[in-house]
PDB file of C-alpha atoms in Angstrom:
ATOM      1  CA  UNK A  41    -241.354 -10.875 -48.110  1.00  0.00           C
ATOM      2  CA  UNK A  42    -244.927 -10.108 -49.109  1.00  0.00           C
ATOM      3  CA  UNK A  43    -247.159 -13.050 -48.192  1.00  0.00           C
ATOM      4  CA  UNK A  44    -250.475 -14.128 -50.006  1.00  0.00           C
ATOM      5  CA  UNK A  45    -252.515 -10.939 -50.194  1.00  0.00           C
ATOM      6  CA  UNK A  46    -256.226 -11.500 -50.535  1.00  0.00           C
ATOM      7  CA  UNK A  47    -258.742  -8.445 -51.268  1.00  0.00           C
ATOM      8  CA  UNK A  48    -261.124  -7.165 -50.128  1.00  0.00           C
ATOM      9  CA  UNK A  49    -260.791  -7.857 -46.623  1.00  0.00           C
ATOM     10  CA  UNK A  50    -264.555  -6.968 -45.743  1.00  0.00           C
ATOM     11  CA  UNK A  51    -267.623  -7.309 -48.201  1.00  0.00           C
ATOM     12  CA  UNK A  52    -271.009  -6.563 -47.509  1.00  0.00           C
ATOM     13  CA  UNK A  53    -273.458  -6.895 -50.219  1.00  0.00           C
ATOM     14  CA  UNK A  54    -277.062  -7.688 -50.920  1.00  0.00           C
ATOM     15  CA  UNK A  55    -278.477 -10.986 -52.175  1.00  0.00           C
ATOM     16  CA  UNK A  56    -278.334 -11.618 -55.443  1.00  0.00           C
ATOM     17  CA  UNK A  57    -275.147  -9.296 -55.946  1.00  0.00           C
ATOM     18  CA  UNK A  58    -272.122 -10.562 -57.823  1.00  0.00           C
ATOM     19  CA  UNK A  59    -269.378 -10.695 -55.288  1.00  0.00           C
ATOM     20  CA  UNK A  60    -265.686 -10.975 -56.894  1.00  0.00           C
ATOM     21  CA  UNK A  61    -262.845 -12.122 -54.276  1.00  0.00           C
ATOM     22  CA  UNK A  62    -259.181 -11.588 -54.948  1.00  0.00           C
ATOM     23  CA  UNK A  63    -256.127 -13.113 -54.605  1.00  0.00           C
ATOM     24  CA  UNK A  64    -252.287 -12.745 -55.066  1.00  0.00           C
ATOM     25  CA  UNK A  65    -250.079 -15.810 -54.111  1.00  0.00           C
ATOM     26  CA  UNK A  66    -246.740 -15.444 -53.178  1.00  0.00           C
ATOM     27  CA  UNK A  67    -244.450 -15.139 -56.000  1.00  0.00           C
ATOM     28  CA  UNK A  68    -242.594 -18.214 -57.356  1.00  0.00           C
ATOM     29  CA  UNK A  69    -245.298 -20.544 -55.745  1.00  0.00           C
ATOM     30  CA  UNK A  70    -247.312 -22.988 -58.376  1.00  0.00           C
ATOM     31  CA  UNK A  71    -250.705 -23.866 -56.330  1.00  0.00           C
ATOM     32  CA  UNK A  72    -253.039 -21.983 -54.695  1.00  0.00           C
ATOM     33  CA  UNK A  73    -255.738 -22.774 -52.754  1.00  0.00           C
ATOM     34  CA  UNK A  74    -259.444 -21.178 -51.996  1.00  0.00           C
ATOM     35  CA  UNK A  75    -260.567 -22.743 -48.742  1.00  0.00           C
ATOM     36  CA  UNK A  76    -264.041 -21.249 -46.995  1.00  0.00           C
ATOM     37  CA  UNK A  77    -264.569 -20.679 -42.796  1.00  0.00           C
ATOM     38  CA  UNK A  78    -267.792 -21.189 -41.692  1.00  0.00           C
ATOM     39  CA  UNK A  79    -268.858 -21.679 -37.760  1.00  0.00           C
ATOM     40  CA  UNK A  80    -270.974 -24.679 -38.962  1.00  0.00           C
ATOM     41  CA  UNK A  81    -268.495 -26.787 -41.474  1.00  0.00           C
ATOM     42  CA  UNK A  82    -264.889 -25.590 -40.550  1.00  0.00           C
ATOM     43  CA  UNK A  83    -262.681 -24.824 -42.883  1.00  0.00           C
ATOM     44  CA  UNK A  84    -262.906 -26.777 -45.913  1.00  0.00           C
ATOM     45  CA  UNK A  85    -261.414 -26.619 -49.259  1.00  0.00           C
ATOM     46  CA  UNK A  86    -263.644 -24.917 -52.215  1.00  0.00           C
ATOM     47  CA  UNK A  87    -261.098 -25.610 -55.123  1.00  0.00           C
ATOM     48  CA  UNK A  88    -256.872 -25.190 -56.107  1.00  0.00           C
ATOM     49  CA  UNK A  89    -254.853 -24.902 -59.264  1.00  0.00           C
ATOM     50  CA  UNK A  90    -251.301 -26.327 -60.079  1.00  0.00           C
ATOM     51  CA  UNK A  91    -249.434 -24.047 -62.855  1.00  0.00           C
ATOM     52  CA  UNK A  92    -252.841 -21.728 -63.357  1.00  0.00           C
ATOM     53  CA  UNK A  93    -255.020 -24.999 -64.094  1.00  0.00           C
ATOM     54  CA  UNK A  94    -257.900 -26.156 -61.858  1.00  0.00           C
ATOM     55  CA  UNK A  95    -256.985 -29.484 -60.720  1.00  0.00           C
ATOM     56  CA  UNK A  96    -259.976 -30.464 -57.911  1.00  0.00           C
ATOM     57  CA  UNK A  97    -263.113 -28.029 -58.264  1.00  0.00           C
ATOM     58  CA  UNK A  98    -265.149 -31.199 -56.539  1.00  0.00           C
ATOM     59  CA  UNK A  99    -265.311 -28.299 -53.016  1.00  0.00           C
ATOM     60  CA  UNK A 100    -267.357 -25.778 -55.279  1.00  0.00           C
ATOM     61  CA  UNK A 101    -270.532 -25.703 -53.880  1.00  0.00           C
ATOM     62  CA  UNK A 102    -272.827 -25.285 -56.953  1.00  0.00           C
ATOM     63  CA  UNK A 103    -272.621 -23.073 -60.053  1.00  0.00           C
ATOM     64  CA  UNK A 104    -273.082 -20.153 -58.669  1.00  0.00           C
ATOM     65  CA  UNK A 105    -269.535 -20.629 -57.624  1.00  0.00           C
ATOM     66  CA  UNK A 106    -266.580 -19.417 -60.409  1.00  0.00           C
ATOM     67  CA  UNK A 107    -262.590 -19.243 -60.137  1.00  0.00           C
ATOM     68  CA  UNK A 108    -260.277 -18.589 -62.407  1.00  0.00           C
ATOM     69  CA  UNK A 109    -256.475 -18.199 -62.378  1.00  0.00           C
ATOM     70  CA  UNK A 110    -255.471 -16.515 -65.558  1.00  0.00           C
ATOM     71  CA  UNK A 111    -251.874 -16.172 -64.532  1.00  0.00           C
ATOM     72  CA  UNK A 112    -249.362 -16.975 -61.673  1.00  0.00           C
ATOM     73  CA  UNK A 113    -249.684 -14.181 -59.955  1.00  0.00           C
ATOM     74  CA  UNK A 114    -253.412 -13.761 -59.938  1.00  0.00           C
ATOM     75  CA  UNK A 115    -256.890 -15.765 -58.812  1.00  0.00           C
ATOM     76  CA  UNK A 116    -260.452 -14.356 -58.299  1.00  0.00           C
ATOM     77  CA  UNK A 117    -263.394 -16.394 -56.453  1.00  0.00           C
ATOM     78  CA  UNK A 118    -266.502 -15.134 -58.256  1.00  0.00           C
ATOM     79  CA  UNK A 119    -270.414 -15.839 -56.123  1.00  0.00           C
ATOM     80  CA  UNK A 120    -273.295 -15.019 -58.805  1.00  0.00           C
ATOM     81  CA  UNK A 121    -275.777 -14.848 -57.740  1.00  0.00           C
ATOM     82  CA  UNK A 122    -275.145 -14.366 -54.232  1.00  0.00           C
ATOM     83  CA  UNK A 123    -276.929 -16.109 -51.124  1.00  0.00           C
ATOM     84  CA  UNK A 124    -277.144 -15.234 -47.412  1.00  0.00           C
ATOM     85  CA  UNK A 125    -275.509 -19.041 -46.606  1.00  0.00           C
ATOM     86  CA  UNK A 126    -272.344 -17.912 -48.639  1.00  0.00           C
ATOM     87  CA  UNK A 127    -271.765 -15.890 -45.635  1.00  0.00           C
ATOM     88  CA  UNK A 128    -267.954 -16.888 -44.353  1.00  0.00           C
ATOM     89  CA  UNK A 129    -264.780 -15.875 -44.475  1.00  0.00           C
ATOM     90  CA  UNK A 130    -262.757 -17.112 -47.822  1.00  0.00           C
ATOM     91  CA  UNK A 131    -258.971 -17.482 -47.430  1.00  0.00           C
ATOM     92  CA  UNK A 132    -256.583 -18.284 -50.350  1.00  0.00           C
ATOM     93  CA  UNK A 133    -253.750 -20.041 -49.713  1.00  0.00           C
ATOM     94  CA  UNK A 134    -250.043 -21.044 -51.821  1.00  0.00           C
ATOM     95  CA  UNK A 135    -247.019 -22.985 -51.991  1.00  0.00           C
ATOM     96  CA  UNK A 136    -244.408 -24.448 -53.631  1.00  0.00           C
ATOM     97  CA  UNK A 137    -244.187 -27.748 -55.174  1.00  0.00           C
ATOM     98  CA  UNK A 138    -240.487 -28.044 -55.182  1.00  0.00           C
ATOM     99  CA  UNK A 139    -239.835 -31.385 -52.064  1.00  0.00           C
ATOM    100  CA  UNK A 140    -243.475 -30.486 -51.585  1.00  0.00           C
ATOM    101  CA  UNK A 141    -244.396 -32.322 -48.319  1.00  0.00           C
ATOM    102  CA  UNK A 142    -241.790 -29.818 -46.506  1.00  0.00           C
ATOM    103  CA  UNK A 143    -243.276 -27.241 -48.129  1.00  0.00           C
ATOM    104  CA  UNK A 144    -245.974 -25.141 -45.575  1.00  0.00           C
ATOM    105  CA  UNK A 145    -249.147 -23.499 -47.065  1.00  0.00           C
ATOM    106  CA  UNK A 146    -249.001 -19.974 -46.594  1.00  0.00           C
ATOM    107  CA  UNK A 147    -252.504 -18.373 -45.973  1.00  0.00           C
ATOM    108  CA  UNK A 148    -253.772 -15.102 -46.358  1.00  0.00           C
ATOM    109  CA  UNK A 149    -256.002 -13.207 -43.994  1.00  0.00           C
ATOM    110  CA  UNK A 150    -259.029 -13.699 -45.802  1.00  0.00           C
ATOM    111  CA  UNK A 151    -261.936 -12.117 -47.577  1.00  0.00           C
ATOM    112  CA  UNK A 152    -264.708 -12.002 -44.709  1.00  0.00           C
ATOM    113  CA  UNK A 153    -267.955 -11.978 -46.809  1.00  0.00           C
ATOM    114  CA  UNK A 154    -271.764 -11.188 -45.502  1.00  0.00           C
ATOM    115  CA  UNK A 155    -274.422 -11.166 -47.957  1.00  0.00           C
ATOM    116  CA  UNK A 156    -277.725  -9.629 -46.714  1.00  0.00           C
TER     117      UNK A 156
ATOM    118  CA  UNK B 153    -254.423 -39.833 -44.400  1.00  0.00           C
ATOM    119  CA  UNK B 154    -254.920 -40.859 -41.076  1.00  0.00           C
ATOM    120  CA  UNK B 155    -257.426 -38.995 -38.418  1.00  0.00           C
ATOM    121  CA  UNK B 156    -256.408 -36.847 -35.807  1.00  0.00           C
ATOM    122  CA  UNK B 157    -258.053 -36.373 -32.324  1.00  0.00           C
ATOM    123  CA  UNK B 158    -257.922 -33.110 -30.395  1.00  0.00           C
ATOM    124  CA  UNK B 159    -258.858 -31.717 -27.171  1.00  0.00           C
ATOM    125  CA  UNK B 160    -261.663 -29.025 -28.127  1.00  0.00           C
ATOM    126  CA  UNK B 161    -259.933 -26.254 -25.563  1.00  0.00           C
ATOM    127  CA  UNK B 162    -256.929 -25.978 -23.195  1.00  0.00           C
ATOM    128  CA  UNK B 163    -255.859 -22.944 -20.652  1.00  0.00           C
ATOM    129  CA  UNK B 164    -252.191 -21.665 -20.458  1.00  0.00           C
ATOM    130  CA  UNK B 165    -250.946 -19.279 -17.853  1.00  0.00           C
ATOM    131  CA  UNK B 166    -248.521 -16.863 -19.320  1.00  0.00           C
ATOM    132  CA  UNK B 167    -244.802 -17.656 -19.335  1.00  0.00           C
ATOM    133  CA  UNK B 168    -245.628 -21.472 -18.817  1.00  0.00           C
ATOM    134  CA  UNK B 169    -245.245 -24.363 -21.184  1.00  0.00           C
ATOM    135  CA  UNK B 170    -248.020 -24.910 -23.175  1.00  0.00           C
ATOM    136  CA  UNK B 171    -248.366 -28.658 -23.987  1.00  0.00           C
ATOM    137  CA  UNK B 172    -250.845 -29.456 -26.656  1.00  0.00           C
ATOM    138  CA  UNK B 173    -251.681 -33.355 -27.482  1.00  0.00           C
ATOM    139  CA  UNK B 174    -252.713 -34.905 -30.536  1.00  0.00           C
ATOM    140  CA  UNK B 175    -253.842 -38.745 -30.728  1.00  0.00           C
ATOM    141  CA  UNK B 176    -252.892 -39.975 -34.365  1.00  0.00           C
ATOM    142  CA  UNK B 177    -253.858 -44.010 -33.727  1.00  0.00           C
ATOM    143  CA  UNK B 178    -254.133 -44.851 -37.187  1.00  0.00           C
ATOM    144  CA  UNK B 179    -251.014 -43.390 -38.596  1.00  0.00           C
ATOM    145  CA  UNK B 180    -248.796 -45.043 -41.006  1.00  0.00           C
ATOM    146  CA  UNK B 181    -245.544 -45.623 -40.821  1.00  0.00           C
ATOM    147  CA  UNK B 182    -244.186 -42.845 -43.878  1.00  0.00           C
ATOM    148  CA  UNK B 183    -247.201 -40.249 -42.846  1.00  0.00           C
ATOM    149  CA  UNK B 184    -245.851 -36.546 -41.272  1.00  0.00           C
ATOM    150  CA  UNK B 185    -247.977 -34.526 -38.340  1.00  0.00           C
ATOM    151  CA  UNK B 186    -248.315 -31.449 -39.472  1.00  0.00           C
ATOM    152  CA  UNK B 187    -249.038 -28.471 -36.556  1.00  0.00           C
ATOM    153  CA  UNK B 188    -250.749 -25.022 -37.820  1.00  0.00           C
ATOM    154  CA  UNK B 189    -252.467 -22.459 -35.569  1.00  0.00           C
ATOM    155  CA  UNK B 190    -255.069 -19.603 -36.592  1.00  0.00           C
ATOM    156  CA  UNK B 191    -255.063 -16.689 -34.340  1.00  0.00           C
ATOM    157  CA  UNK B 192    -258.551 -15.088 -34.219  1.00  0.00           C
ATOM    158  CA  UNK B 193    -258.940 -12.855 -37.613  1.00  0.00           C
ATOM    159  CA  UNK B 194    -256.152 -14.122 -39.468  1.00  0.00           C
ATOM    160  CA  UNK B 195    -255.316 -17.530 -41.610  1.00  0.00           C
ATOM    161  CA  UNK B 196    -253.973 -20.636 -40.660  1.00  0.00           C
ATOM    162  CA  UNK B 197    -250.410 -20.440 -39.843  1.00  0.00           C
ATOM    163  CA  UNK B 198    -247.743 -23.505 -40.522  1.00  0.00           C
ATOM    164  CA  UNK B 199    -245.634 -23.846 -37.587  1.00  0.00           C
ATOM    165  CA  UNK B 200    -243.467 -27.256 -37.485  1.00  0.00           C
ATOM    166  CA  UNK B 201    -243.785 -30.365 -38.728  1.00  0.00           C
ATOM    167  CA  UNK B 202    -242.134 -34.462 -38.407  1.00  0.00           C
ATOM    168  CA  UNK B 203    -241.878 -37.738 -38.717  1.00  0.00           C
ATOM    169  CA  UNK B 204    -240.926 -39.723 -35.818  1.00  0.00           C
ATOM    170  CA  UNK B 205    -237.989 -37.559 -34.641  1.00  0.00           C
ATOM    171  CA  UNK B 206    -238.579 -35.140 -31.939  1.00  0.00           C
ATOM    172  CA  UNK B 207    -238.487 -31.656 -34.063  1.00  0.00           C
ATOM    173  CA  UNK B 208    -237.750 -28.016 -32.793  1.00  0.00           C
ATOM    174  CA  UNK B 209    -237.903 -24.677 -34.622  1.00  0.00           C
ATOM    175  CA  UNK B 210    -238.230 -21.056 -33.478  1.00  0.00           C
ATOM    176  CA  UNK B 211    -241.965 -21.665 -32.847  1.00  0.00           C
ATOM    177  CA  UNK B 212    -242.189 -24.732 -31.050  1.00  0.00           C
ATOM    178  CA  UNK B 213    -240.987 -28.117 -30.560  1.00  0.00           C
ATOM    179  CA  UNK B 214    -243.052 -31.734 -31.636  1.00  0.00           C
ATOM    180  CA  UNK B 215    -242.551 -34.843 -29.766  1.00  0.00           C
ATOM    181  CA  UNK B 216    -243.573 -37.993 -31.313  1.00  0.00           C
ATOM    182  CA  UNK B 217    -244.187 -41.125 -29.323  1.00  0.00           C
ATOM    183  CA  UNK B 218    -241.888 -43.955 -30.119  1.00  0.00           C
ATOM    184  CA  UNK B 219    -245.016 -45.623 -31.750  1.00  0.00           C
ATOM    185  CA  UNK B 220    -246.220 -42.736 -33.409  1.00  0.00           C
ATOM    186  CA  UNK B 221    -249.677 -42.877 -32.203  1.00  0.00           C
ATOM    187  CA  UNK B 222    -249.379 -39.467 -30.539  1.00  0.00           C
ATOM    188  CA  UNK B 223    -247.473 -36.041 -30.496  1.00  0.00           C
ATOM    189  CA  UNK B 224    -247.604 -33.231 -28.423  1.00  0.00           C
ATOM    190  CA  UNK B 225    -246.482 -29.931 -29.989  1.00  0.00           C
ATOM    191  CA  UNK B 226    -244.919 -27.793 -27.208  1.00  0.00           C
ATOM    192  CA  UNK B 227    -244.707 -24.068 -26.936  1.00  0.00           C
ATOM    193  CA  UNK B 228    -242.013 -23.408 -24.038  1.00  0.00           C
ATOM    194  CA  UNK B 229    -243.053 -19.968 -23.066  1.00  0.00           C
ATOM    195  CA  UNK B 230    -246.559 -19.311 -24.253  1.00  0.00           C
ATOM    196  CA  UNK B 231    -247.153 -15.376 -24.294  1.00  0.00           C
ATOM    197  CA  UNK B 232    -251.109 -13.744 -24.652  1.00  0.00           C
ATOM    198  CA  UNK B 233    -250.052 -13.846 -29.043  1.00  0.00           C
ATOM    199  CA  UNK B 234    -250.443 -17.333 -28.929  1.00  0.00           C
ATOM    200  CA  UNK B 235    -253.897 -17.748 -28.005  1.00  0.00           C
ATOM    201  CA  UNK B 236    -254.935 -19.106 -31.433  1.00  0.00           C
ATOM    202  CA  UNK B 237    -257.185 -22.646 -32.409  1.00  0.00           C
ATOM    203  CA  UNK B 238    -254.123 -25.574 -33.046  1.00  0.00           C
ATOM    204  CA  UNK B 239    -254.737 -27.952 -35.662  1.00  0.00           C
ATOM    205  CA  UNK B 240    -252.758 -31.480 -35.772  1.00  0.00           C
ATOM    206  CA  UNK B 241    -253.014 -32.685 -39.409  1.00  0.00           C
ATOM    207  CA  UNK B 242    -251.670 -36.038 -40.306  1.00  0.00           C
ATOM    208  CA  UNK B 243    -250.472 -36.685 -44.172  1.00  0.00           C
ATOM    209  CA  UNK B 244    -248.722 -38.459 -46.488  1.00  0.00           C
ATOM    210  CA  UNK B 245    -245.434 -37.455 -48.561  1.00  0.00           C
ATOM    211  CA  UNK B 246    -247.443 -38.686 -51.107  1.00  0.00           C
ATOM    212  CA  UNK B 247    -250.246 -36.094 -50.861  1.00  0.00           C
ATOM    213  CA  UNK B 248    -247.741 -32.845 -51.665  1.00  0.00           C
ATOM    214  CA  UNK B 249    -250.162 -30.248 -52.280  1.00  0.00           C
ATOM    215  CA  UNK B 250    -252.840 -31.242 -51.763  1.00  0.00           C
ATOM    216  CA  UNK B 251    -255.538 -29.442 -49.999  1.00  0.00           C
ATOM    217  CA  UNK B 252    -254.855 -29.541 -46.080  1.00  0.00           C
ATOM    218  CA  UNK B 253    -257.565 -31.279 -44.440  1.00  0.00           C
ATOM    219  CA  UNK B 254    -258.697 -29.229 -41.042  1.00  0.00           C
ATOM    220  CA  UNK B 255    -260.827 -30.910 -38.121  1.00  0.00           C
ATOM    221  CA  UNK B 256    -261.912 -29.107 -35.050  1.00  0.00           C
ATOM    222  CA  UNK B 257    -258.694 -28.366 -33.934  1.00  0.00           C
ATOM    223  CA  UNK B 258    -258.038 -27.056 -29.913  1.00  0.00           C
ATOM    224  CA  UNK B 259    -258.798 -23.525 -28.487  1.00  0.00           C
ATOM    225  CA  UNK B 260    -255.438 -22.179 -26.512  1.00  0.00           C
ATOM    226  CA  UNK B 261    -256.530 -20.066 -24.107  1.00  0.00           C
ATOM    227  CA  UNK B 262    -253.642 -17.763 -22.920  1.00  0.00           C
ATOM    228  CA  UNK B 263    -254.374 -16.611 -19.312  1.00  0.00           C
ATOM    229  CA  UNK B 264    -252.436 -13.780 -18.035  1.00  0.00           C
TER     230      UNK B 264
END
């Protein structure tokens, strides 16, 4: 079974770029996550969506910060402008709601991001 | 949901039992521990989960203390693969899907 497939795996851009992060969740599962690794704060969760709809966007750092989900099968993380301290590595994550405390969230292997 | 307390790093020689504690003090009584890893370069990875029963999958097994202030999850054979950061996670049937709530976690070290 595929898992949740994030792209790219690497970016490297230069301040003030628009960086776009992708995201496929594993089919049939209704939420998905965007959590952010840094050394500094952990992992901690930037925003998720039940049935394509933003439900807590309160881990979005500032406006700079975008996501959408305009179907099931698709979400994108959009930085713009970008900043060296968005450096980190950005991991989506899904599940399934169905008896949803025994249902695991199923990370991807993350978008690691460095902005110059 | 109730904090969690970790060792920051343990050592495991390879082929031994590698017996990781949690402290979960504040826990109430219809709350689940939760146990995922994340091996260096990849995501967090569920591996097992209970409630006050001792609980064993392919993975690992969880032992909960009879007062549920505590829980060790237990890998029997640990190879060099699991060297990974384990995170204990307490939370509530209640809280579904919500977003998982990670602390510091503790560094398996592997040792051949």
């Amino acid at each position: 079974d595929a898992g949740v497939i994030q792209s790219p795996r690497h970016e490297v851009t230069e301040m003030g770029q628009e960086v776009t992060l992708r995201c496929k969740p594993i089919s049939g599962h209704d939420y998905l996550f965007w959590y952010r690794q840094t050394m500094m704060r952990g992992l901690e969760l930037l925003i998720y969506f039940n049935n394509n709809v933003p439900i807590d966007d309160s881990g979005m750092p500032e406006d700079r910060f975008s996501a959408k989900m305009p179907n099931a099968s698709f979400s994108t993380l959009k930085i713009q402008p970008s900043e060296p301290r968005d450096s980190a590595v950005y991991f989506c994550a899904s599940s399934l709601s169905f008896d949803s405390y025994n249902q695991p969230q199923h990370f991807g292997d993350g978008t690691r991001l460095s902005i110059l | 949901d109730a904090k969690t307390t970790q060792p920051p790093s343990m050592d495991c020689a390879e082929g031994r039992a590698a017996n990781l504690p949690c402290n979960h003090s504040t826990i109430s009584g219809n709350e689940y521990v939760y146990w995922y890893r994340q091996i260096h370069s990849q995501g967090p990875q569920y591996i097992i989960h209970g409630l006050k029963n001792n609980e064993t999958n392919e993975m690992a097994s969880l032992i909960i203390t009879e007062d549920r202030k505590s829980s060790t999850l237990i890998l029997p054979h640990a190879t060099l693969r699991d060297t990974a950061v384990y995170y204990c996670i307490v939370r509530s049937p209640h809280s579904g899907n919500t977003p998982l709530v990670f602390g510091k976690g503790t560094r398996l070290s592997v040792i051949a």
